[in-house]
mmCIF file of C-alpha atoms in Angstrom:
data_model
loop_
_atom_site.group_PDB
_atom_site.id
_atom_site.type_symbol
_atom_site.label_atom_id
_atom_site.label_comp_id
_atom_site.label_asym_id
_atom_site.label_seq_id
_atom_site.Cartn_x
_atom_site.Cartn_y
_atom_site.Cartn_z
ATOM 1 C CA MET I 1 0.000 0.000 0.000
ATOM 2 C CA ASN I 2 1.158 3.532 -0.736
ATOM 3 C CA MET I 3 1.439 6.060 2.080
ATOM 4 C CA THR I 4 0.855 9.770 2.408
ATOM 5 C CA HIS I 5 3.809 11.818 3.596
ATOM 6 C CA TYR I 6 1.922 12.183 6.908
ATOM 7 C CA MET I 7 2.074 8.425 7.514
ATOM 8 C CA ALA I 8 5.578 8.110 6.082
ATOM 9 C CA LEU I 9 6.801 10.766 8.530
ATOM 10 C CA LEU I 10 5.339 8.826 11.455
ATOM 11 C CA ALA I 11 6.684 5.504 10.145
ATOM 12 C CA ASP I 12 10.247 6.745 9.539
ATOM 13 C CA ASN I 13 12.940 6.784 12.240
ATOM 14 C CA GLN I 14 10.935 4.549 14.598
ATOM 15 C CA PRO I 15 9.998 5.256 17.330
ATOM 16 C CA TRP I 16 11.288 8.842 17.452
ATOM 17 C CA ASN I 17 9.186 10.495 14.733
ATOM 18 C CA LEU I 18 6.073 8.838 16.103
ATOM 19 C CA ILE I 19 6.887 10.151 19.584
ATOM 20 C CA LEU I 20 7.879 13.673 18.484
ATOM 21 C CA TYR I 21 5.159 14.296 15.898
ATOM 22 C CA MET I 22 2.243 12.294 17.318
ATOM 23 C CA VAL I 23 2.616 10.983 20.885
ATOM 24 C CA ILE I 24 3.777 14.213 22.548
ATOM 25 C CA PRO I 25 1.427 16.649 20.787
ATOM 26 C CA VAL I 26 -1.590 14.321 21.008
ATOM 27 C CA GLY I 27 -0.862 13.507 24.665
ATOM 28 C CA LEU I 28 -0.599 17.208 25.490
ATOM 29 C CA ALA I 29 -3.763 17.946 23.478
ATOM 30 C CA GLU I 30 -5.695 15.224 25.295
ATOM 31 C CA ALA I 31 -4.512 16.569 28.649
ATOM 32 C CA LEU I 32 -5.564 20.052 27.519
ATOM 33 C CA VAL I 33 -9.020 18.752 26.554
ATOM 34 C CA ALA I 34 -9.412 17.043 29.941
ATOM 35 C CA THR I 35 -8.433 20.152 31.879
ATOM 36 C CA GLU I 36 -10.623 22.247 29.560
ATOM 37 C CA PHE I 37 -13.643 20.132 30.510
ATOM 38 C CA TYR I 38 -12.952 20.598 34.218
ATOM 39 C CA THR I 39 -12.276 24.308 33.773
ATOM 40 C CA VAL I 40 -15.528 24.878 31.885
ATOM 41 C CA PHE I 41 -17.566 22.592 34.158
ATOM 42 C CA LEU I 42 -16.255 24.012 37.436
ATOM 43 C CA ARG I 43 -16.046 27.631 36.206
ATOM 44 C CA GLY I 44 -15.121 29.788 39.205
ATOM 45 C CA LYS I 45 -14.056 26.779 41.294
ATOM 46 C CA ALA I 46 -11.647 25.269 38.754
ATOM 47 C CA GLY I 47 -8.538 26.294 40.727
ATOM 48 C CA GLN I 48 -5.715 23.877 39.928
ATOM 49 C CA TRP I 49 -7.460 22.612 36.799
ATOM 50 C CA ARG I 50 -7.335 26.113 35.331
ATOM 51 C CA VAL I 51 -3.635 26.433 36.221
ATOM 52 C CA TRP I 52 -2.846 23.114 34.501
ATOM 53 C CA ASN I 53 -5.003 24.144 31.543
ATOM 54 C CA LYS I 54 -3.090 27.397 31.181
ATOM 55 C CA TYR I 55 0.367 25.805 31.265
ATOM 56 C CA LEU I 56 -0.618 22.920 29.002
ATOM 57 C CA GLY I 57 -1.960 25.433 26.476
ATOM 58 C CA ILE I 58 1.300 27.396 26.507
ATOM 59 C CA VAL I 59 3.546 24.319 26.291
ATOM 60 C CA LEU I 60 1.464 22.693 23.545
ATOM 61 C CA GLY I 61 1.259 25.914 21.527
ATOM 62 C CA PHE I 62 5.005 26.467 21.535
ATOM 63 C CA TYR I 63 5.796 22.768 21.038
ATOM 64 C CA PHE I 64 3.584 22.615 17.962
ATOM 65 C CA LEU I 65 5.048 25.875 16.675
ATOM 66 C CA GLY I 66 8.433 24.111 16.847
ATOM 67 C CA ILE I 67 7.045 21.138 14.905
ATOM 68 C CA PHE I 68 5.518 23.471 12.330
ATOM 69 C CA LEU I 69 8.735 25.448 11.806
ATOM 70 C CA ASN I 70 10.849 22.289 11.661
ATOM 71 C CA LEU I 71 8.648 20.650 9.033
ATOM 72 C CA MET I 72 8.210 23.851 7.006
ATOM 73 C CA ILE I 73 11.985 24.313 6.823
ATOM 74 C CA THR I 74 13.261 20.739 6.511
ATOM 75 C CA THR I 75 10.489 18.670 4.935
ATOM 76 C CA VAL I 76 7.729 20.547 3.124
ATOM 77 C CA PRO I 77 9.938 22.320 0.540
ATOM 78 C CA GLY I 78 11.139 18.976 -0.868
ATOM 79 C CA ILE I 79 7.819 17.135 -0.927
ATOM 80 C CA GLN I 80 6.688 15.616 -4.199
ATOM 81 C CA TRP I 81 2.979 15.493 -3.446
ATOM 82 C CA ARG I 82 1.125 12.196 -3.677
ATOM 83 C CA GLY I 83 -2.222 13.632 -4.693
ATOM 84 C CA PRO I 84 -5.082 15.310 -2.826
ATOM 85 C CA ALA I 85 -5.072 12.978 0.203
ATOM 86 C CA ASP I 86 -1.419 13.820 0.813
ATOM 87 C CA ILE I 87 -1.959 17.568 0.479
ATOM 88 C CA ILE I 88 -5.014 17.472 2.773
ATOM 89 C CA ALA I 89 -3.263 15.325 5.415
ATOM 90 C CA VAL I 90 -0.084 17.407 5.557
ATOM 91 C CA GLY I 91 -1.917 20.715 5.175
ATOM 92 C CA PHE I 92 -4.380 20.037 7.965
ATOM 93 C CA TYR I 93 -1.662 18.660 10.263
ATOM 94 C CA LEU I 94 0.405 21.816 9.793
ATOM 95 C CA SER I 95 -2.653 24.072 10.139
ATOM 96 C CA GLY I 96 -2.970 22.855 13.732
ATOM 97 C CA VAL I 97 -0.376 25.494 14.592
ATOM 98 C CA LEU I 98 -2.963 28.269 14.143
ATOM 99 C CA PRO I 99 -5.356 27.280 16.947
ATOM 100 C CA LEU I 100 -2.648 25.849 19.216
ATOM 101 C CA PHE I 101 -0.290 28.802 19.045
ATOM 102 C CA SER I 102 -3.299 31.113 19.401
ATOM 103 C CA ILE I 103 -4.155 29.299 22.654
ATOM 104 C CA ALA I 104 -0.599 29.899 23.904
ATOM 105 C CA LEU I 105 -0.827 33.594 22.996
ATOM 106 C CA LEU I 106 -4.243 33.821 24.655
ATOM 107 C CA GLU I 107 -2.838 32.287 27.846
ATOM 108 C CA LEU I 108 0.122 34.677 27.786
ATOM 109 C CA GLY I 109 -2.207 37.674 27.431
ATOM 110 C CA VAL I 110 -1.023 38.614 23.936
ATOM 111 C CA LEU I 111 -4.434 37.784 22.443
ATOM 112 C CA GLY I 112 -7.750 38.587 24.048
ATOM 113 C CA LYS I 113 -6.808 41.889 25.642
ATOM 114 C CA GLY I 114 -9.939 43.666 26.759
ATOM 115 C CA LYS I 115 -11.984 40.467 26.815
ATOM 116 C CA THR I 116 -13.712 39.202 29.945
ATOM 117 C CA GLU I 117 -12.669 35.889 31.481
ATOM 118 C CA GLU I 118 -15.885 34.383 30.112
ATOM 119 C CA GLU I 119 -15.029 35.576 26.583
ATOM 120 C CA LYS I 120 -11.463 34.259 26.877
ATOM 121 C CA MET I 121 -12.773 30.883 28.064
ATOM 122 C CA LYS I 122 -15.136 30.746 25.084
ATOM 123 C CA LEU I 123 -12.326 31.644 22.646
ATOM 124 C CA HIS I 124 -10.042 29.039 24.267
ATOM 125 C CA PHE I 125 -12.758 26.396 23.890
ATOM 126 C CA ILE I 126 -13.367 27.345 20.231
ATOM 127 C CA LEU I 127 -9.644 27.254 19.397
ATOM 128 C CA LEU I 128 -9.258 23.850 21.025
ATOM 129 C CA THR I 129 -12.277 22.553 19.106
ATOM 130 C CA VAL I 130 -10.813 23.853 15.831
ATOM 131 C CA PHE I 131 -7.550 22.052 16.587
ATOM 132 C CA LEU I 132 -9.366 18.784 17.278
ATOM 133 C CA ILE I 133 -11.213 19.059 13.971
ATOM 134 C CA VAL I 134 -8.125 19.813 11.846
ATOM 135 C CA ALA I 135 -6.088 17.131 13.637
ATOM 136 C CA HIS I 136 -8.719 14.494 12.961
ATOM 137 C CA ILE I 137 -9.030 15.495 9.314
ATOM 138 C CA ALA I 138 -5.223 15.180 9.029
ATOM 139 C CA MET I 139 -5.305 11.724 10.641
ATOM 140 C CA ILE I 140 -8.146 10.471 8.459
ATOM 141 C CA PHE I 141 -6.624 11.611 5.166
ATOM 142 C CA GLY I 142 -3.161 10.647 6.378
ATOM 143 C CA MET I 143 -4.258 7.022 6.644
ATOM 144 C CA VAL I 144 -5.763 6.938 3.150
ATOM 145 C CA ASP I 145 -3.840 5.247 0.351
ATOM 146 C CA PRO I 146 -3.160 8.297 -1.857
ATOM 147 C CA ALA I 147 -3.897 6.197 -4.968
ATOM 148 C CA ILE I 148 -7.562 6.040 -3.886
ATOM 149 C CA MET I 149 -7.809 9.775 -4.492
ATOM 150 C CA GLY I 150 -6.140 9.684 -7.881
ATOM 151 C CA TRP I 151 -2.400 9.678 -7.271
ATOM 152 C CA ASP I 152 -0.487 7.546 -9.762
ATOM 153 C CA PRO I 153 2.829 6.473 -8.235
ATOM 154 C CA GLY I 154 4.163 5.823 -11.719
ATOM 155 C CA THR I 155 3.785 9.406 -12.930
ATOM 156 C CA THR I 156 4.068 11.861 -10.043
ATOM 157 C CA GLY I 157 6.261 12.065 -7.014
ATOM 158 C CA VAL I 158 8.330 9.334 -5.488
ATOM 159 C CA PRO I 159 6.386 6.148 -4.732
ATOM 160 C CA ALA I 160 5.924 5.414 -1.071
ATOM 161 C CA PRO I 161 7.500 2.255 0.319
ATOM 162 C CA GLN I 162 5.528 -0.894 -0.415
ATOM 163 C CA HIS I 163 4.660 -3.128 2.533
ATOM 164 C CA HIS I 164 4.152 -6.793 1.740
ATOM 165 C CA ASN I 165 2.681 -9.471 3.951
ATOM 166 C CA HIS I 166 4.825 -12.598 3.882
#
């Protein structure tokens, strides 16, 4: 089966790429979602949950900015695209930087100046939801064989590694 560059990135350099590009950001995002639920549910009584939520948002935002910059400098310029599935998977994965880094800037007070705490909480929740949507779109299209969406490995790009069952 052919692979998108998204899946090839995760499959290469095992287990390090998987850890750096998937395990750490997804683990941080899941922790952020959990603390977000407690923060929203408990509102004024969130205490420690809100503190964890704030720091997770900052760490995740800057971590993903690092991933974005690394891939945009070292990987994306040399990609020979494997059709629409590949472009969608990589594009949506990289677009995760917009909501995540915005959350970090919101938590640092760079964004949301003049907004009430309620408005900031709503914006935080919306940004996190946007990230979850783009991340899932990236995962779904990243797992698709790019040939299903029209890529011909014989005419464009470099064919992905073939995996055979023996």
